[in-house]
Coordinates of C-alpha atoms in Angstrom, one line a residue:
M115 CA 7.2 -11.8 -4.2
E116 CA 5.4 -15.1 -4.2
I117 CA 1.6 -14.5 -4.1
T118 CA 0.0 -16.4 -1.2
S119 CA -3.3 -14.5 -1.0
N120 CA -5.4 -17.7 -1.1
A121 CA -4.2 -18.4 2.4
F122 CA -5.6 -15.0 3.7
R123 CA -8.1 -16.6 6.1
E124 CA -5.5 -18.8 7.8
K125 CA -2.9 -16.0 7.9
A126 CA -5.5 -13.6 9.3
S127 CA -6.3 -16.0 12.1
Q128 CA -2.6 -16.3 13.0
A129 CA -2.3 -12.5 12.9
L130 CA -5.1 -12.1 15.4
Q131 CA -3.3 -14.3 17.9
D132 CA 0.0 -12.4 17.5
A133 CA 0.3 -10.1 20.5
D134 CA 3.3 -8.3 19.2
L135 CA 1.6 -7.6 15.9
Q136 CA -1.5 -6.4 17.5
D137 CA 0.5 -4.0 19.7
A138 CA 2.5 -2.8 16.8
L139 CA -0.6 -2.1 14.7
Q140 CA -1.8 0.4 17.3
N141 CA 0.6 2.8 15.6
L142 CA -1.8 3.1 12.7
K143 CA -4.1 5.2 14.7
R144 CA -1.5 7.2 16.6
G145 CA 0.9 7.6 13.7
F146 CA -1.4 8.1 10.7
Q147 CA -5.1 8.5 11.5
E148 CA -4.8 11.3 14.0
K149 CA -2.0 13.2 12.1
R150 CA -4.0 13.1 8.9
A151 CA -7.1 14.5 10.6
K152 CA -5.1 17.3 12.2
T153 CA -3.4 18.3 8.9
L154 CA -6.6 18.3 6.9
A155 CA -8.3 20.5 9.4
H156 CA -5.9 23.2 8.2
L157 CA -6.7 22.7 4.5
P158 CA -10.2 24.0 3.9
E159 CA -9.8 23.5 0.2
Y160 CA -9.2 19.8 0.5
E161 CA -12.4 18.7 -1.2
A162 CA -11.8 21.1 -4.1
L163 CA -8.2 19.8 -4.5
R164 CA -9.5 16.2 -4.4
E165 CA -12.0 16.8 -7.1
E166 CA -9.4 18.6 -9.3
A167 CA -6.9 15.7 -8.8
V168 CA -9.6 13.1 -9.7
A169 CA -10.4 15.1 -12.9
V170 CA -6.8 15.3 -13.9
K171 CA -6.1 11.7 -13.2
D172 CA -9.2 10.5 -15.2
H173 CA -8.1 12.8 -18.1
V174 CA -4.6 11.2 -18.1
L175 CA -6.0 7.7 -18.0
R176 CA -8.1 8.5 -21.1
H177 CA -5.1 9.9 -22.9
L178 CA -2.3 7.8 -21.4
D179 CA -0.6 7.0 -24.6
F180 CA -0.3 10.7 -25.5
Y181 CA 1.2 11.7 -22.1
L182 CA 3.6 8.7 -21.9
N183 CA 4.9 9.4 -25.4
H184 CA 5.4 13.1 -24.5
F185 CA 7.2 12.1 -21.3
E186 CA 9.5 9.8 -23.3
E187 CA 10.3 12.7 -25.8
K188 CA 11.3 14.9 -22.9
V189 CA 13.4 12.3 -21.1
R190 CA 15.3 11.7 -24.4
A191 CA 15.7 15.4 -24.9
N192 CA 17.2 15.7 -21.4
G193 CA 19.8 13.0 -22.2
G194 CA 18.0 10.1 -20.6
H195 CA 16.5 6.8 -21.9
V196 CA 13.0 5.2 -21.6
H197 CA 12.4 1.5 -21.6
W198 CA 8.9 0.1 -22.2
C199 CA 8.3 -3.2 -20.4
E200 CA 5.1 -5.2 -20.8
T201 CA 5.8 -7.7 -18.1
A202 CA 7.6 -8.1 -14.8
A203 CA 10.1 -10.4 -16.6
D204 CA 10.8 -7.7 -19.2
A205 CA 11.5 -5.1 -16.5
R206 CA 13.8 -7.5 -14.5
A207 CA 15.8 -8.3 -17.7
T208 CA 16.1 -4.6 -18.6
I209 CA 17.3 -3.5 -15.1
L210 CA 19.8 -6.4 -15.0
R211 CA 21.1 -5.5 -18.4
L212 CA 21.5 -1.8 -17.5
C213 CA 23.4 -2.8 -14.3
Q214 CA 25.6 -5.3 -16.1
Q215 CA 26.5 -2.8 -18.9
A216 CA 27.5 -0.3 -16.2
G217 CA 29.6 -3.0 -14.4
A218 CA 27.5 -2.5 -11.2
K219 CA 28.2 -4.9 -8.3
T220 CA 26.1 -3.0 -5.7
V221 CA 22.8 -1.3 -6.3
V222 CA 21.4 1.1 -3.6
K223 CA 17.6 1.2 -3.7
G224 CA 14.9 3.7 -2.7
K225 CA 11.6 2.3 -1.4
S226 CA 9.6 1.1 -4.4
M227 CA 6.5 -1.1 -4.4
I228 CA 7.0 -1.7 -8.1
A229 CA 10.4 -3.1 -7.4
E230 CA 8.6 -5.5 -4.9
E231 CA 6.0 -6.3 -7.6
I232 CA 8.7 -7.5 -10.0
A233 CA 10.9 -9.1 -7.2
I234 CA 14.0 -7.3 -8.5
N235 CA 16.1 -7.9 -5.5
D236 CA 16.1 -11.7 -5.9
H237 CA 16.8 -11.3 -9.6
L238 CA 19.8 -9.0 -9.1
A239 CA 21.1 -11.2 -6.3
A240 CA 20.8 -14.3 -8.4
H241 CA 23.1 -12.6 -11.0
G242 CA 25.8 -11.5 -8.6
I243 CA 24.6 -8.0 -8.0
A244 CA 23.9 -7.0 -4.4
P245 CA 20.8 -4.9 -3.8
V246 CA 20.8 -2.7 -0.7
E247 CA 17.7 -1.2 0.6
T248 CA 18.3 2.3 2.0
D249 CA 14.9 3.3 3.3
L250 CA 15.0 2.4 7.0
G251 CA 11.9 0.3 7.0
E252 CA 12.9 -1.5 3.9
Y253 CA 16.4 -2.0 5.2
I254 CA 15.0 -3.6 8.4
I255 CA 12.8 -6.1 6.5
Q256 CA 15.5 -6.9 4.0
L257 CA 17.7 -7.9 7.0
R258 CA 14.7 -10.1 8.2
K259 CA 14.0 -11.5 4.7
E260 CA 10.4 -10.4 5.0
P261 CA 8.2 -8.6 2.5
P262 CA 6.8 -5.1 3.3
S263 CA 3.6 -5.0 5.3
H264 CA 2.5 -1.5 4.4
I265 CA 2.9 0.7 1.3
I266 CA 4.6 3.6 3.2
A267 CA 5.6 1.9 6.4
P268 CA 7.1 -1.5 5.4
A269 CA 8.2 -2.4 9.0
I270 CA 5.1 -1.1 10.8
H271 CA 4.4 -4.7 12.0
L272 CA 7.5 -4.7 14.1
K273 CA 8.1 -3.4 17.7
R274 CA 11.3 -1.6 18.7
D275 CA 12.7 -4.6 20.6
Q276 CA 12.2 -6.8 17.6
I277 CA 14.2 -4.3 15.4
A278 CA 16.9 -4.1 18.0
G279 CA 17.2 -7.9 18.0
T280 CA 17.5 -8.0 14.2
F281 CA 20.3 -5.4 14.3
R282 CA 22.2 -7.4 16.9
R283 CA 21.9 -10.6 14.8
Q284 CA 22.9 -8.9 11.6
H285 CA 25.4 -6.2 12.7
Q286 CA 27.8 -8.6 14.3
D287 CA 30.9 -6.5 13.9
L288 CA 29.6 -3.9 16.4
P289 CA 29.9 -4.2 20.3
D290 CA 27.5 -6.6 21.9
D291 CA 26.9 -4.3 24.8
R292 CA 25.8 -1.3 22.8
A293 CA 22.5 0.3 23.7
L294 CA 19.6 0.0 21.2
D295 CA 16.8 1.0 23.4
T296 CA 15.6 4.1 21.7
P297 CA 14.5 5.0 18.1
R298 CA 17.4 7.5 17.9
R299 CA 20.0 4.8 18.6
L300 CA 18.4 2.4 16.1
V301 CA 18.4 5.1 13.4
D302 CA 22.0 6.0 14.2
E303 CA 23.2 2.5 13.8
A304 CA 21.4 2.0 10.5
R305 CA 22.8 5.3 9.3
H306 CA 26.3 4.2 10.2
I307 CA 25.9 0.9 8.3
L308 CA 24.2 2.3 5.3
R309 CA 26.6 5.2 4.9
E310 CA 29.3 2.7 3.9
R311 CA 27.0 1.0 1.5
F312 CA 26.2 4.3 -0.2
L313 CA 29.8 5.1 -0.7
G314 CA 30.5 1.7 -2.2
A315 CA 27.5 1.5 -4.5
D316 CA 27.7 1.6 -8.3
A317 CA 24.0 2.2 -9.3
A318 CA 20.8 3.6 -7.8
L319 CA 17.4 2.1 -8.3
T320 CA 14.3 4.1 -7.2
G321 CA 10.6 4.2 -7.9
A322 CA 8.7 7.4 -8.7
N323 CA 5.7 9.0 -7.1
F324 CA 5.0 10.9 -10.3
L325 CA 6.4 11.3 -13.8
I326 CA 5.9 14.7 -15.4
A327 CA 5.2 14.6 -19.1
E328 CA 5.9 18.4 -19.5
T329 CA 9.5 18.1 -18.3
G330 CA 10.4 14.5 -18.4
S331 CA 11.0 14.5 -14.7
A332 CA 10.6 11.8 -12.1
V333 CA 9.2 13.1 -8.7
L334 CA 10.0 11.3 -5.5
V335 CA 9.2 12.1 -1.9
S336 CA 10.9 10.7 1.2
N337 CA 11.6 11.6 4.8
E338 CA 15.1 10.2 5.1
G339 CA 17.2 11.8 2.3
N340 CA 18.3 8.3 1.1
I341 CA 17.0 8.8 -2.5
D342 CA 19.0 12.0 -3.1
L343 CA 22.1 10.3 -1.6
S344 CA 21.6 7.2 -3.8
R345 CA 21.4 9.2 -6.9
G346 CA 24.1 11.7 -6.0
L347 CA 26.8 9.1 -5.3
T348 CA 26.4 6.7 -8.1
G349 CA 27.0 6.8 -11.8
L350 CA 23.7 5.2 -12.9
H351 CA 20.2 6.1 -11.9
I352 CA 17.3 3.8 -12.9
V353 CA 13.8 4.9 -12.2
L354 CA 11.2 2.0 -12.2
A355 CA 7.6 3.2 -12.4
S356 CA 4.3 1.9 -13.6
L357 CA 2.5 3.5 -16.6
E358 CA -0.2 5.4 -14.6
K359 CA 2.3 7.5 -12.6
V360 CA 2.5 10.1 -15.4
V361 CA 0.9 13.5 -14.9
P362 CA 0.7 16.2 -17.5
S363 CA 2.5 19.1 -16.0
L364 CA 4.6 20.5 -13.2
N365 CA 1.6 22.3 -11.8
D366 CA -0.3 19.0 -11.7
A367 CA 2.5 17.3 -9.8
F368 CA 2.3 20.0 -7.1
L369 CA -1.5 19.4 -6.9
F370 CA -0.9 15.7 -6.2
L371 CA 1.9 16.5 -3.8
R372 CA -0.4 18.6 -1.7
L373 CA -2.7 15.6 -1.3
L374 CA -0.1 12.8 -1.1
S375 CA 1.8 13.7 2.1
R376 CA -1.3 14.8 4.0
A377 CA -3.1 11.6 3.2
A378 CA -0.1 9.4 3.8
T379 CA 1.7 10.6 6.9
G380 CA -0.3 13.6 8.0
Q381 CA 2.5 16.0 6.9
E382 CA 1.9 19.1 4.9
A383 CA 4.9 18.1 2.8
A384 CA 7.4 15.3 2.9
T385 CA 10.9 16.2 4.3
Y386 CA 12.4 15.7 0.9
T387 CA 10.7 16.2 -2.5
S388 CA 13.1 15.5 -5.3
F389 CA 12.7 16.2 -9.0
F390 CA 15.1 14.2 -11.2
T391 CA 15.4 15.4 -14.9
G392 CA 17.9 13.4 -16.8
P393 CA 21.6 12.7 -16.0
S394 CA 23.9 15.2 -14.4
R395 CA 24.7 18.3 -16.5
P396 CA 28.2 19.4 -17.5
G397 CA 29.8 21.2 -14.5
E398 CA 27.6 19.5 -11.8
V399 CA 29.7 18.0 -9.1
D400 CA 27.4 15.1 -8.4
G401 CA 24.6 13.1 -10.0
P402 CA 24.7 10.1 -12.3
G403 CA 26.2 10.0 -15.7
A404 CA 23.3 7.9 -17.0
F405 CA 19.5 8.2 -16.4
H406 CA 17.1 5.5 -17.4
V407 CA 13.3 5.2 -16.8
V408 CA 11.8 1.7 -16.9
L409 CA 8.0 1.9 -17.6
L410 CA 6.1 -1.1 -16.5
D411 CA 2.7 -2.2 -17.7
N412 CA 2.2 -5.6 -16.1
G413 CA -1.5 -5.8 -16.8
R414 CA -2.4 -2.2 -16.1
S415 CA -3.2 -1.2 -19.7
K416 CA -5.9 -3.9 -19.7
L417 CA -7.8 -2.0 -17.0
L418 CA -8.0 1.2 -19.0
G419 CA -11.5 2.1 -20.1
G420 CA -13.0 -0.7 -18.1
E421 CA -15.1 -1.0 -14.9
F422 CA -12.0 -1.2 -12.7
A423 CA -10.1 1.7 -14.3
A424 CA -10.6 3.9 -11.2
I425 CA -8.1 1.8 -9.3
L426 CA -5.3 3.3 -11.5
R427 CA -6.0 6.7 -9.9
C428 CA -4.2 5.4 -6.8
I429 CA -1.2 7.4 -5.7
R430 CA 0.0 4.9 -3.1
C431 CA -0.6 7.1 0.0
G432 CA -1.8 4.2 2.1
A433 CA -4.6 6.1 3.7
C434 CA -7.1 3.3 3.0
L435 CA -4.8 0.9 4.8
N436 CA -4.4 3.2 7.7
H437 CA -8.2 3.4 8.2
C438 CA -9.3 -0.1 7.3
P439 CA -10.6 -2.1 10.3
V440 CA -9.6 -5.4 8.6
Y441 CA -6.0 -4.3 7.9
G442 CA -5.9 -2.8 11.4
V443 CA -6.1 -6.2 12.9
T444 CA -4.5 -8.5 10.3
G445 CA -1.6 -6.3 9.2
G446 CA -0.2 -6.6 5.7
H447 CA 1.4 -10.0 5.6
A448 CA -1.9 -11.8 5.9
Y449 CA -2.8 -10.5 2.4
G450 CA 0.1 -12.5 0.9
A451 CA 0.7 -9.9 -1.8
V452 CA 2.7 -6.7 -2.4
Y453 CA -0.3 -4.5 -2.3
T454 CA -2.4 -4.8 0.8
G455 CA -5.4 -3.2 2.5
P456 CA -8.5 -2.1 0.4
M457 CA -6.5 -0.9 -2.6
G458 CA -4.5 -4.1 -2.6
A459 CA -7.7 -6.2 -2.3
V460 CA -8.8 -4.6 -5.5
L461 CA -5.5 -4.3 -7.4
T462 CA -4.0 -7.7 -6.6
P463 CA -6.8 -9.9 -8.0
L464 CA -6.9 -7.7 -11.1
L465 CA -3.1 -8.0 -11.7
E466 CA -2.7 -11.6 -10.5
G467 CA -6.1 -13.1 -11.2
L468 CA -8.9 -14.3 -8.9
D469 CA -7.5 -17.8 -9.0
R470 CA -4.4 -16.5 -7.1
A471 CA -6.0 -13.8 -5.0
G472 CA -9.7 -14.8 -4.7
P473 CA -10.2 -14.3 -1.0
L474 CA -8.9 -10.7 -0.9
P475 CA -12.2 -8.9 -2.1
E476 CA -13.8 -10.6 1.0
A477 CA -11.3 -8.9 3.3
S478 CA -13.6 -5.9 3.8
T479 CA -16.4 -5.0 6.1
F480 CA -17.7 -2.5 3.5
C481 CA -17.8 0.2 6.2
G482 CA -16.7 2.7 3.5
R483 CA -14.0 4.4 5.5
C484 CA -11.4 3.6 2.8
E485 CA -13.5 5.6 0.3
E486 CA -13.9 8.5 2.7
V487 CA -10.1 9.0 3.2
C488 CA -9.0 8.2 -0.3
P489 CA -7.6 11.5 -1.8
M490 CA -8.3 10.2 -5.3
G491 CA -11.9 9.4 -4.7
I492 CA -11.5 5.7 -5.7
P493 CA -14.8 3.9 -5.2
L494 CA -13.1 1.0 -3.4
V495 CA -16.2 -0.5 -1.9
G496 CA -17.9 -0.6 -5.3
L497 CA -14.9 -2.2 -6.9
L498 CA -14.6 -4.8 -4.2
R499 CA -18.3 -5.6 -4.7
K500 CA -17.8 -6.0 -8.4
L501 CA -15.0 -8.5 -7.8
R502 CA -17.1 -10.4 -5.3
V503 CA -19.8 -10.6 -8.0
R504 CA -17.3 -11.8 -10.6
R505 CA -15.9 -14.3 -8.1
R506 CA -19.3 -15.7 -7.5
A507 CA -20.1 -15.8 -11.2
E508 CA -16.9 -17.8 -11.8
G509 CA -18.0 -20.3 -9.2
R510 CA -15.1 -19.4 -6.8
V511 CA -17.4 -19.1 -3.7
S512 CA -17.7 -22.1 -1.4
P513 CA -21.0 -24.0 -1.3
L514 CA -21.5 -23.0 2.3
A515 CA -21.1 -19.3 1.5
R516 CA -23.4 -19.6 -1.5
A517 CA -26.0 -21.3 0.7
G518 CA -25.7 -18.6 3.3
L519 CA -26.1 -15.8 0.8
G520 CA -29.2 -17.7 -0.6
V521 CA -30.8 -17.8 2.8
W522 CA -30.0 -14.1 3.4
A523 CA -31.5 -13.2 0.0
F524 CA -34.6 -15.2 0.7
L525 CA -35.1 -13.4 4.0
A526 CA -34.2 -10.0 2.7
R527 CA -37.1 -10.1 0.2
R528 CA -39.5 -10.9 3.1
P529 CA -39.1 -8.2 5.8
F530 CA -41.4 -9.9 8.3
L531 CA -39.4 -13.2 8.2
Y532 CA -36.1 -11.2 8.2
H533 CA -37.0 -9.4 11.4
V534 CA -38.2 -12.6 13.1
A535 CA -35.0 -14.5 12.2
A536 CA -32.8 -11.6 13.2
R537 CA -34.4 -11.3 16.6
A538 CA -34.1 -15.0 17.1
L539 CA -30.4 -15.0 16.1
V540 CA -29.5 -12.1 18.4
A541 CA -31.4 -13.7 21.3
V542 CA -29.4 -17.0 20.9
L543 CA -26.1 -15.2 20.6
F544 CA -26.8 -13.1 23.6
L545 CA -27.2 -16.3 25.7
F546 CA -23.5 -17.1 25.0
R547 CA -22.3 -13.5 25.6
R548 CA -19.3 -13.1 28.0
R549 CA -18.2 -9.6 29.0
G550 CA -20.0 -8.0 26.1
R551 CA -18.6 -10.3 23.4
V552 CA -19.5 -13.7 21.9
P553 CA -16.3 -15.7 22.1
A554 CA -17.1 -18.1 19.2
A555 CA -20.0 -19.1 16.9
P556 CA -20.5 -21.6 14.1
F557 CA -19.1 -20.4 10.7
A558 CA -17.9 -17.1 12.3
G559 CA -14.1 -17.5 12.1
G560 CA -13.8 -14.5 10.0
W561 CA -15.0 -12.3 12.8
G562 CA -11.7 -12.5 14.5
R563 CA -11.1 -13.1 18.1
S564 CA -14.6 -12.5 19.3
L565 CA -17.8 -10.7 18.2
P566 CA -18.9 -7.6 20.1
L567 CA -22.6 -7.9 21.1
A568 CA -23.7 -4.8 23.0
S569 CA -27.5 -5.5 23.2
A570 CA -30.0 -8.3 23.2
R571 CA -32.0 -6.3 20.6
T572 CA -31.4 -6.2 16.8
F573 CA -30.0 -3.0 15.3
Q574 CA -33.4 -1.9 14.0
A575 CA -35.0 -2.5 17.4
E576 CA -32.1 -0.7 19.2
W577 CA -32.4 2.2 16.8
R578 CA -36.2 2.6 17.3
R579 CA -35.6 2.5 21.0
R580 CA -33.1 5.3 21.0
Q581 CA -35.1 7.4 18.6
G582 CA -38.0 7.0 21.0
E583 CA -35.8 8.2 23.9
D584 CA -34.6 11.3 21.9
A585 CA -38.2 12.2 20.8

């Protein structure tokens, strides 16, 4: 995927004016936030599980070489192969070579953000191999030639009628007058089309939620059954995963699985949890004859032991996206990168460089909700703040922003002047208030469509007033 993160501000402004996108993003609250809260209400040991998972992940990151080598030994003992790839180009070349050696013409894919990171679809297609997305959301955006807008819900930016329109344009051999007015009918049509693609595929390419060093297994969760079908019907299974996906043991994998689905979709467990350990065994009626794991570094090993190492705990649940007020109004495409939301605002600049993704650390209100809901305890706000400091030290902040911060710092060290200035600013803004909001203000484009302004008092004054009423 071409990185366009430097255009975040312009794309965010466009997103705020997109009525269909704003309507579609309402599903974040209904579909994810409320379900997560209900599920966690029935898991009183959640905090204990979270602490244990953080400890396990930090331990793995400190001993990553040991666990990856152990994983490779087990994969080889099971009859599989492991390929170490330092860069995205190395991973693309390895996957293409494996497909060509197998004579593959069609590759069915499970949803994989790593595959998006290395842009494997374009690479395969350029060499005459057709990649077919089999996750419903990924299939929809493949038809629309769009990147995913969310880690676990790649088509969440679309409404039902937009998807129906895409199917009518792309599935031209089906009757024009067919009904596509319900989710059931849309799913049935996609299933009908994809079933033929499964049966004609030569290889399967999937990601991995976890790699188990103890057994050499790749663990994948899904709600559609497409991953098992991809592996079961093809002769070659390629697993593409980044280095930090490894966990020590089967018991550790179950620990992370208890957190993953609850944080991601509000489910106690995904509909399908698959453990793939090597190629098919003698006597098995299905499964691939060849099993390959492609391990991708792509800049992650440089983060180990450093001040940003905690971002490698991420298990790609998407909880921080689902609860982020910035993502909630801009959607994922505004970020111009594979990884979006708070975790993407940290990871993308680290992998791509601040010169290519400099604005993303600014895409946060620092409300801290992302940290609260992260099942891996990643200090996202602190990491974003460090990136902002680094960005300022490298001179990547505009003169206007630097001047603004200078004025704020001057006032913040002088409380009397700070309160006088704050009262004056609020009083001026209040004069322009319409229906409880300030429609526009100088240098305030980043606020979005308008700025809520509930009172003519500053926050401190309003706080003191309410405290006085409660006393």
